[in-house]
PDB file of C-alpha atoms in Angstrom:
ATOM      1  CA  MET A 225      49.117 -20.474 -28.625  1.00 61.00           C
ATOM      2  CA  THR A 226      52.349 -21.412 -30.394  1.00 70.00           C
ATOM      3  CA  ARG A 227      55.137 -22.415 -28.478  1.00 93.00           C
ATOM      4  CA  THR A 228      58.033 -19.403 -29.813  1.00 98.00           C
ATOM      5  CA  LEU A 229      60.956 -21.273 -31.055  1.00 98.00           C
ATOM      6  CA  ILE A 230      64.165 -19.668 -30.635  1.00 98.00           C
ATOM      7  CA  ALA A 231      66.888 -19.128 -32.801  1.00 99.00           C
ATOM      8  CA  ALA A 232      71.595 -17.468 -32.019  1.00 98.00           C
ATOM      9  CA  HIS A 233      71.208 -14.896 -34.297  1.00 98.00           C
ATOM     10  CA  ARG A 234      74.896 -14.409 -35.676  1.00 98.00           C
ATOM     11  CA  GLY A 235      75.549 -17.254 -33.210  1.00 98.00           C
ATOM     12  CA  GLY A 236      74.587 -14.714 -30.681  1.00 98.00           C
ATOM     13  CA  LEU A 237      76.818 -11.620 -31.232  1.00 97.00           C
ATOM     14  CA  PHE A 238      75.444  -9.890 -27.793  1.00 98.00           C
ATOM     15  CA  LEU A 239      77.685 -12.535 -25.532  1.00 98.00           C
ATOM     16  CA  TRP A 240      80.117 -13.549 -28.751  1.00 98.00           C
ATOM     17  CA  PRO A 241      82.379 -12.526 -32.553  1.00 98.00           C
ATOM     18  CA  GLU A 242      79.371 -13.366 -34.497  1.00 98.00           C
ATOM     19  CA  ASN A 243      79.260 -16.487 -37.396  1.00 98.00           C
ATOM     20  CA  SER A 244      82.895 -17.928 -34.927  1.00 98.00           C
ATOM     21  CA  ALA A 245      83.575 -21.606 -34.377  1.00 98.00           C
ATOM     22  CA  ARG A 246      83.135 -19.950 -30.132  1.00 98.00           C
ATOM     23  CA  ALA A 247      80.094 -18.106 -30.834  1.00 98.00           C
ATOM     24  CA  PHE A 248      78.960 -21.393 -31.936  1.00 98.00           C
ATOM     25  CA  ARG A 249      80.049 -23.856 -29.436  1.00 98.00           C
ATOM     26  CA  GLU A 250      78.689 -21.546 -27.148  1.00 98.00           C
ATOM     27  CA  THR A 251      75.480 -22.034 -28.674  1.00 98.00           C
ATOM     28  CA  ALA A 252      75.168 -25.386 -28.952  1.00 98.00           C
ATOM     29  CA  ARG A 253      75.515 -25.355 -25.131  1.00 98.00           C
ATOM     30  CA  LEU A 254      72.139 -23.509 -24.625  1.00 98.00           C
ATOM     31  CA  ALA A 255      68.640 -24.840 -24.142  1.00 98.00           C
ATOM     32  CA  VAL A 256      67.748 -22.890 -28.233  1.00 98.00           C
ATOM     33  CA  GLU A 257      66.084 -24.803 -30.958  1.00 98.00           C
ATOM     34  CA  GLN A 258      68.508 -23.363 -34.144  1.00 98.00           C
ATOM     35  CA  ALA A 259      71.672 -21.023 -34.238  1.00 98.00           C
ATOM     36  CA  GLU A 260      71.475 -19.902 -37.590  1.00 98.00           C
ATOM     37  CA  CYS A 261      75.142 -18.797 -39.360  1.00 98.00           C
ATOM     38  CA  ASP A 262      75.012 -16.671 -43.481  1.00 98.00           C
ATOM     39  CA  VAL A 263      77.277 -18.198 -45.815  1.00 98.00           C
ATOM     40  CA  HIS A 264      79.051 -16.915 -48.932  1.00 98.00           C
ATOM     41  CA  MET A 265      81.158 -17.821 -51.297  1.00 98.00           C
ATOM     42  CA  THR A 266      85.406 -18.932 -52.138  1.00 98.00           C
ATOM     43  CA  ALA A 267      86.335 -17.749 -55.478  1.00 98.00           C
ATOM     44  CA  ASP A 268      87.186 -22.071 -55.675  1.00 98.00           C
ATOM     45  CA  GLY A 269      83.428 -22.367 -54.308  1.00 98.00           C
ATOM     46  CA  GLU A 270      84.270 -23.134 -50.333  1.00 98.00           C
ATOM     47  CA  VAL A 271      80.216 -21.770 -48.322  1.00 98.00           C
ATOM     48  CA  VAL A 272      82.062 -20.181 -45.452  1.00 98.00           C
ATOM     49  CA  VAL A 273      80.180 -18.281 -42.495  1.00 98.00           C
ATOM     50  CA  MET A 274      80.618 -14.301 -42.737  1.00 98.00           C
ATOM     51  CA  HIS A 275      77.983 -12.101 -42.061  1.00 98.00           C
ATOM     52  CA  ASP A 276      79.609  -9.640 -45.157  1.00 98.00           C
ATOM     53  CA  ALA A 277      80.041 -10.085 -48.495  1.00 98.00           C
ATOM     54  CA  THR A 278      83.421  -8.561 -47.678  1.00 98.00           C
ATOM     55  CA  LEU A 279      85.687  -9.396 -44.562  1.00 98.00           C
ATOM     56  CA  ASP A 280      86.389  -5.791 -44.113  1.00 97.00           C
ATOM     57  CA  ARG A 281      84.296  -5.420 -40.471  1.00 98.00           C
ATOM     58  CA  MET A 282      84.903  -8.951 -39.208  1.00 97.00           C
ATOM     59  CA  THR A 283      88.321  -9.726 -39.727  1.00 98.00           C
ATOM     60  CA  ASP A 284      92.316  -8.443 -39.801  1.00 97.00           C
ATOM     61  CA  THR A 285      92.134  -8.505 -43.931  1.00 96.00           C
ATOM     62  CA  SER A 286      89.854  -6.811 -46.305  1.00 97.00           C
ATOM     63  CA  GLY A 287      88.139  -7.518 -49.029  1.00 97.00           C
ATOM     64  CA  PRO A 288      85.226  -9.493 -50.985  1.00 98.00           C
ATOM     65  CA  VAL A 289      85.068 -13.166 -49.377  1.00 98.00           C
ATOM     66  CA  VAL A 290      84.476 -13.317 -53.262  1.00 98.00           C
ATOM     67  CA  ALA A 291      87.815 -13.282 -53.771  1.00 97.00           C
ATOM     68  CA  ARG A 292      90.154 -15.233 -51.635  1.00 98.00           C
ATOM     69  CA  SER A 293      90.265 -18.697 -52.032  1.00 98.00           C
ATOM     70  CA  ALA A 294      89.012 -21.271 -49.235  1.00 98.00           C
ATOM     71  CA  ALA A 295      92.933 -21.899 -47.965  1.00 98.00           C
ATOM     72  CA  GLN A 296      93.658 -17.820 -48.440  1.00 97.00           C
ATOM     73  CA  PHE A 297      90.442 -17.463 -46.187  1.00 97.00           C
ATOM     74  CA  ALA A 298      91.577 -19.530 -43.796  1.00 98.00           C
ATOM     75  CA  ARG A 299      94.650 -17.539 -43.007  1.00 97.00           C
ATOM     76  CA  THR A 300      91.554 -14.598 -41.685  1.00 98.00           C
ATOM     77  CA  ARG A 301      90.885 -14.403 -38.658  1.00 98.00           C
ATOM     78  CA  VAL A 302      88.072 -13.285 -36.251  1.00 98.00           C
ATOM     79  CA  ARG A 303      88.515  -9.854 -34.822  1.00 97.00           C
ATOM     80  CA  GLY A 304      87.123 -10.413 -31.230  1.00 96.00           C
ATOM     81  CA  THR A 305      88.460 -14.729 -30.945  1.00 96.00           C
ATOM     82  CA  GLU A 306      92.188 -15.733 -30.336  1.00 93.00           C
ATOM     83  CA  GLY A 307      93.261 -16.313 -33.170  1.00 96.00           C
ATOM     84  CA  GLU A 308      90.355 -18.062 -35.136  1.00 98.00           C
ATOM     85  CA  ALA A 309      89.550 -18.473 -38.911  1.00 98.00           C
ATOM     86  CA  PRO A 310      85.867 -18.243 -39.854  1.00 98.00           C
ATOM     87  CA  PRO A 311      84.756 -20.883 -40.308  1.00 98.00           C
ATOM     88  CA  THR A 312      84.029 -23.092 -43.185  1.00 98.00           C
ATOM     89  CA  LEU A 313      80.252 -24.332 -43.561  1.00 98.00           C
ATOM     90  CA  ALA A 314      81.112 -27.789 -42.493  1.00 98.00           C
ATOM     91  CA  GLU A 315      82.653 -26.707 -40.137  1.00 98.00           C
ATOM     92  CA  TYR A 316      80.182 -24.730 -38.198  1.00 98.00           C
ATOM     93  CA  LEU A 317      77.583 -28.058 -39.211  1.00 98.00           C
ATOM     94  CA  ALA A 318      79.799 -30.370 -37.567  1.00 98.00           C
ATOM     95  CA  ILE A 319      80.308 -28.262 -34.178  1.00 98.00           C
ATOM     96  CA  LEU A 320      76.218 -28.399 -34.404  1.00 98.00           C
ATOM     97  CA  GLY A 321      76.601 -32.365 -35.148  1.00 98.00           C
ATOM     98  CA  ALA A 322      76.551 -33.875 -31.888  1.00 91.00           C
ATOM     99  CA  SER A 323      73.512 -31.084 -30.535  1.00 98.00           C
ATOM    100  CA  PRO A 324      69.676 -30.779 -30.567  1.00 98.00           C
ATOM    101  CA  VAL A 325      70.823 -27.667 -32.110  1.00 98.00           C
ATOM    102  CA  ALA A 326      69.642 -27.281 -35.882  1.00 98.00           C
ATOM    103  CA  PRO A 327      71.064 -25.416 -38.614  1.00 99.00           C
ATOM    104  CA  ARG A 328      69.692 -22.665 -39.767  1.00 99.00           C
ATOM    105  CA  ILE A 329      71.538 -20.955 -42.947  1.00 99.00           C
ATOM    106  CA  GLU A 330      70.315 -17.616 -44.775  1.00 99.00           C
ATOM    107  CA  ILE A 331      72.363 -18.178 -47.936  1.00 98.00           C
ATOM    108  CA  LYS A 332      73.903 -13.993 -48.584  1.00 98.00           C
ATOM    109  CA  GLY A 333      74.373 -12.963 -52.250  1.00 97.00           C
ATOM    110  CA  ASP A 334      77.244 -11.587 -52.996  1.00 97.00           C
ATOM    111  CA  ALA A 335      79.013  -7.179 -52.109  1.00 95.00           C
ATOM    112  CA  GLN A 336      76.111  -6.347 -55.905  1.00 95.00           C
ATOM    113  CA  ARG A 337      72.639  -8.822 -53.637  1.00 94.00           C
ATOM    114  CA  ARG A 338      73.926 -11.541 -56.759  1.00 96.00           C
ATOM    115  CA  PRO A 339      72.938 -14.711 -56.296  1.00 97.00           C
ATOM    116  CA  TYR A 340      76.813 -17.045 -55.671  1.00 98.00           C
ATOM    117  CA  PRO A 341      76.093 -19.933 -58.548  1.00 97.00           C
ATOM    118  CA  GLY A 342      75.548 -22.692 -57.237  1.00 98.00           C
ATOM    119  CA  ILE A 343      75.799 -22.373 -53.488  1.00 98.00           C
ATOM    120  CA  VAL A 344      72.073 -23.369 -52.470  1.00 98.00           C
ATOM    121  CA  ALA A 345      73.582 -27.763 -54.820  1.00 98.00           C
ATOM    122  CA  ARG A 346      76.506 -27.602 -52.153  1.00 98.00           C
ATOM    123  CA  THR A 347      75.321 -26.277 -49.320  1.00 98.00           C
ATOM    124  CA  LEU A 348      73.056 -28.875 -50.084  1.00 98.00           C
ATOM    125  CA  ALA A 349      75.644 -31.330 -49.852  1.00 98.00           C
ATOM    126  CA  HIS A 350      78.004 -30.539 -46.837  1.00 98.00           C
ATOM    127  CA  LEU A 351      74.258 -31.292 -44.852  1.00 98.00           C
ATOM    128  CA  ASP A 352      73.963 -34.065 -46.501  1.00 98.00           C
ATOM    129  CA  ALA A 353      77.343 -34.917 -45.774  1.00 98.00           C
ATOM    130  CA  SER A 354      77.148 -33.966 -42.008  1.00 98.00           C
ATOM    131  CA  GLY A 355      73.411 -36.302 -41.662  1.00 98.00           C
ATOM    132  CA  GLN A 356      71.773 -32.703 -41.162  1.00 98.00           C
ATOM    133  CA  ARG A 357      69.511 -32.270 -44.514  1.00 98.00           C
ATOM    134  CA  GLY A 358      66.115 -33.122 -42.823  1.00 98.00           C
ATOM    135  CA  ARG A 359      66.868 -30.519 -39.663  1.00 98.00           C
ATOM    136  CA  ALA A 360      67.386 -28.027 -41.003  1.00 98.00           C
ATOM    137  CA  TRP A 361      66.346 -24.460 -42.518  1.00 98.00           C
ATOM    138  CA  VAL A 362      67.535 -22.631 -45.388  1.00 99.00           C
ATOM    139  CA  ILE A 363      66.956 -18.862 -45.307  1.00 99.00           C
ATOM    140  CA  GLY A 364      66.962 -15.233 -47.144  1.00 98.00           C
ATOM    141  CA  PHE A 365      65.880 -12.278 -49.037  1.00 98.00           C
ATOM    142  CA  ASN A 366      65.833 -13.528 -52.375  1.00 98.00           C
ATOM    143  CA  ALA A 367      62.640 -15.620 -53.504  1.00 98.00           C
ATOM    144  CA  GLU A 368      64.645 -17.171 -55.747  1.00 97.00           C
ATOM    145  CA  THR A 369      67.355 -19.044 -53.905  1.00 98.00           C
ATOM    146  CA  MET A 370      64.851 -19.531 -51.732  1.00 98.00           C
ATOM    147  CA  ALA A 371      62.332 -21.266 -54.771  1.00 98.00           C
ATOM    148  CA  GLU A 372      65.679 -23.674 -56.269  1.00 98.00           C
ATOM    149  CA  ALA A 373      66.679 -24.413 -51.996  1.00 98.00           C
ATOM    150  CA  HIS A 374      62.995 -25.010 -51.529  1.00 98.00           C
ATOM    151  CA  ALA A 375      61.739 -27.468 -54.870  1.00 98.00           C
ATOM    152  CA  ALA A 376      65.264 -29.063 -53.716  1.00 98.00           C
ATOM    153  CA  GLY A 377      63.497 -30.862 -50.880  1.00 97.00           C
ATOM    154  CA  GLY A 378      63.846 -32.439 -47.647  1.00 98.00           C
ATOM    155  CA  LEU A 379      64.860 -29.611 -45.609  1.00 98.00           C
ATOM    156  CA  ALA A 380      62.863 -29.068 -41.979  1.00 98.00           C
ATOM    157  CA  GLY A 381      61.937 -25.525 -43.460  1.00 98.00           C
ATOM    158  CA  VAL A 382      62.951 -22.543 -46.053  1.00 98.00           C
ATOM    159  CA  ALA A 383      62.015 -19.479 -45.149  1.00 98.00           C
ATOM    160  CA  TRP A 384      61.664 -16.327 -47.799  1.00 98.00           C
ATOM    161  CA  LEU A 385      63.407 -13.074 -45.585  1.00 98.00           C
ATOM    162  CA  LEU A 386      61.656  -9.449 -45.808  1.00 98.00           C
ATOM    163  CA  GLU A 387      62.862  -6.856 -46.234  1.00 96.00           C
ATOM    164  CA  ILE A 388      60.685  -3.080 -45.520  1.00 95.00           C
ATOM    165  CA  PRO A 389      60.842  -1.745 -48.931  1.00 96.00           C
ATOM    166  CA  THR A 390      60.107  -5.386 -50.058  1.00 96.00           C
ATOM    167  CA  LEU A 391      56.820  -6.519 -47.990  1.00 95.00           C
ATOM    168  CA  THR A 392      55.919  -2.368 -48.728  1.00 95.00           C
ATOM    169  CA  ASP A 393      56.597  -2.523 -52.381  1.00 97.00           C
ATOM    170  CA  LEU A 394      54.440  -5.613 -52.611  1.00 97.00           C
ATOM    171  CA  GLY A 395      52.066  -4.787 -49.541  1.00 97.00           C
ATOM    172  CA  VAL A 396      50.487  -7.671 -47.883  1.00 98.00           C
ATOM    173  CA  ASP A 397      48.501  -9.549 -50.325  1.00 98.00           C
ATOM    174  CA  GLY A 398      52.284  -9.901 -53.314  1.00 98.00           C
ATOM    175  CA  VAL A 399      54.306 -11.283 -49.508  1.00 98.00           C
ATOM    176  CA  ILE A 400      51.120 -13.212 -50.133  1.00 98.00           C
ATOM    177  CA  ALA A 401      50.834 -14.976 -53.865  1.00 98.00           C
ATOM    178  CA  VAL A 402      54.390 -15.048 -54.013  1.00 98.00           C
ATOM    179  CA  ALA A 403      54.616 -16.997 -51.005  1.00 98.00           C
ATOM    180  CA  ARG A 404      52.262 -19.373 -52.568  1.00 97.00           C
ATOM    181  CA  ALA A 405      54.117 -20.059 -55.988  1.00 97.00           C
ATOM    182  CA  HIS A 406      57.331 -20.748 -54.247  1.00 98.00           C
ATOM    183  CA  GLY A 407      55.729 -23.167 -51.734  1.00 97.00           C
ATOM    184  CA  PHE A 408      57.925 -20.806 -49.057  1.00 98.00           C
ATOM    185  CA  PRO A 409      55.909 -22.063 -45.756  1.00 98.00           C
ATOM    186  CA  GLU A 410      57.354 -19.750 -44.046  1.00 98.00           C
ATOM    187  CA  VAL A 411      58.385 -15.508 -43.961  1.00 98.00           C
ATOM    188  CA  GLY A 412      60.437 -14.015 -41.991  1.00 98.00           C
ATOM    189  CA  MET A 413      60.932  -9.893 -40.805  1.00 98.00           C
ATOM    190  CA  HIS A 414      62.679  -7.649 -38.491  1.00 98.00           C
ATOM    191  CA  GLU A 415      60.132  -7.591 -35.597  1.00 98.00           C
ATOM    192  CA  GLY A 416      59.615  -3.622 -35.838  1.00 97.00           C
ATOM    193  CA  ALA A 417      57.391  -4.808 -38.809  1.00 98.00           C
ATOM    194  CA  LEU A 418      54.960  -6.994 -37.760  1.00 98.00           C
ATOM    195  CA  ASP A 419      51.711  -6.443 -35.409  1.00 98.00           C
ATOM    196  CA  GLU A 420      49.099  -8.675 -35.113  1.00 98.00           C
ATOM    197  CA  GLU A 421      46.861  -8.065 -37.826  1.00 98.00           C
ATOM    198  CA  LEU A 422      50.065  -8.414 -40.159  1.00 98.00           C
ATOM    199  CA  LEU A 423      50.907 -11.988 -38.381  1.00 98.00           C
ATOM    200  CA  ALA A 424      47.350 -13.267 -38.002  1.00 98.00           C
ATOM    201  CA  ARG A 425      47.189 -11.684 -42.224  1.00 98.00           C
ATOM    202  CA  LEU A 426      49.753 -13.791 -43.250  1.00 98.00           C
ATOM    203  CA  ARG A 427      48.092 -17.839 -40.513  1.00 98.00           C
ATOM    204  CA  ALA A 428      45.146 -17.323 -42.946  1.00 98.00           C
ATOM    205  CA  ALA A 429      47.503 -17.998 -45.222  1.00 98.00           C
ATOM    206  CA  GLY A 430      48.561 -20.783 -44.505  1.00 98.00           C
ATOM    207  CA  LEU A 431      52.224 -19.498 -43.315  1.00 98.00           C
ATOM    208  CA  GLY A 432      54.921 -19.134 -41.114  1.00 98.00           C
ATOM    209  CA  VAL A 433      55.888 -16.250 -39.259  1.00 98.00           C
ATOM    210  CA  GLY A 434      59.638 -16.163 -38.110  1.00 98.00           C
ATOM    211  CA  VAL A 435      61.409 -13.140 -37.629  1.00 98.00           C
ATOM    212  CA  TRP A 436      64.678 -11.419 -36.098  1.00 98.00           C
ATOM    213  CA  GLY A 437      66.113  -7.958 -34.461  1.00 98.00           C
ATOM    214  CA  ALA A 438      64.603  -9.265 -30.885  1.00 98.00           C
ATOM    215  CA  ASN A 439      67.569  -8.712 -29.051  1.00 98.00           C
ATOM    216  CA  HIS A 440      66.349  -6.916 -25.966  1.00 98.00           C
ATOM    217  CA  GLU A 441      63.643  -7.224 -23.579  1.00 98.00           C
ATOM    218  CA  ALA A 442      60.734  -5.216 -24.451  1.00 98.00           C
ATOM    219  CA  SER A 443      60.730  -6.884 -28.031  1.00 98.00           C
ATOM    220  CA  ILE A 444      62.009 -10.789 -27.189  1.00 98.00           C
ATOM    221  CA  ARG A 445      58.884 -10.337 -24.565  1.00 98.00           C
ATOM    222  CA  ARG A 446      56.015  -9.077 -27.529  1.00 98.00           C
ATOM    223  CA  MET A 447      56.864 -10.935 -29.997  1.00 98.00           C
ATOM    224  CA  LEU A 448      57.061 -14.168 -27.272  1.00 98.00           C
ATOM    225  CA  GLY A 449      52.548 -12.431 -26.538  1.00 97.00           C
ATOM    226  CA  LEU A 450      52.691 -12.557 -30.422  1.00 97.00           C
ATOM    227  CA  GLY A 451      53.511 -15.798 -30.450  1.00 97.00           C
ATOM    228  CA  VAL A 452      55.473 -16.202 -34.288  1.00 98.00           C
ATOM    229  CA  ASP A 453      56.643 -19.445 -34.860  1.00 98.00           C
ATOM    230  CA  ILE A 454      60.247 -17.898 -34.840  1.00 98.00           C
ATOM    231  CA  LEU A 455      63.264 -15.490 -33.375  1.00 98.00           C
ATOM    232  CA  ALA A 456      65.957 -14.549 -33.664  1.00 98.00           C
ATOM    233  CA  THR A 457      67.851 -13.010 -31.237  1.00 98.00           C
ATOM    234  CA  ASP A 458      70.869 -11.510 -30.402  1.00 98.00           C
ATOM    235  CA  ASP A 459      70.973 -11.906 -26.529  1.00 98.00           C
ATOM    236  CA  PRO A 460      69.596 -15.519 -26.618  1.00 98.00           C
ATOM    237  CA  PRO A 461      69.980 -16.428 -23.245  1.00 98.00           C
ATOM    238  CA  LEU A 462      67.550 -13.606 -22.571  1.00 98.00           C
ATOM    239  CA  ALA A 463      64.952 -14.622 -25.040  1.00 98.00           C
ATOM    240  CA  ILE A 464      65.248 -18.544 -22.848  1.00 98.00           C
ATOM    241  CA  ARG A 465      64.607 -16.825 -19.989  1.00 98.00           C
ATOM    242  CA  LEU A 466      60.842 -14.966 -20.943  1.00 98.00           C
ATOM    243  CA  ARG A 467      60.291 -17.808 -22.349  1.00 98.00           C
ATOM    244  CA  GLU A 468      61.229 -19.996 -19.194  1.00 97.00           C
ATOM    245  CA  LYS A 469      58.955 -16.760 -17.499  1.00 94.00           C
ATOM    246  CA  ARG A 470      55.257 -17.266 -19.422  1.00 88.00           C
TER     247      ARG A 470
END
């Protein structure tokens, strides 16, 4: 059975402010394989780490990320930290660079879910500058964006993420067809959407399978039992303990 890898989802948001520099510093000390983050772009093209397309939920500021320059973004502060600014992608990569924990970068769209022009190329340029392209995964929901990342080459992998409506609308055969057409090595979905039959069909098609949302003992145990390729969890220490017991 495949040994399931563990990714700290948004740096481990059950323990630390999500996608914060502090979360990634703490994650870099854990026995996880990857630290997942989310990226958007500023008005002047800087790639920055933030889950939402707006600053409202996680910072002391409001409004779209893309409406602010990189300098303005740097003046915002993440709630729950001691006055830390949200990290840029370069800062996130610098934190992980000295550790065995590899980058797992989810490329987001703007508030209307439109791709940011140039974000793939800029993300890859940061990976190259940090010397981490070869160990990094790029993931996301937009198939065309993921196809661009995959076509660029040199990454450890690319994963196309599936929302439940996408899985429902396309069906398993449709998902497999899209993944094969673009050459994606892995697909990802919420753990609640995955069962043994679906995993078997995707594996038979040659696809790796990752999940997010495995955040408590029951769901983590279920995913470890299925043998998914990677689980992204909000509680990485719990996932580590449960994997060690198997």
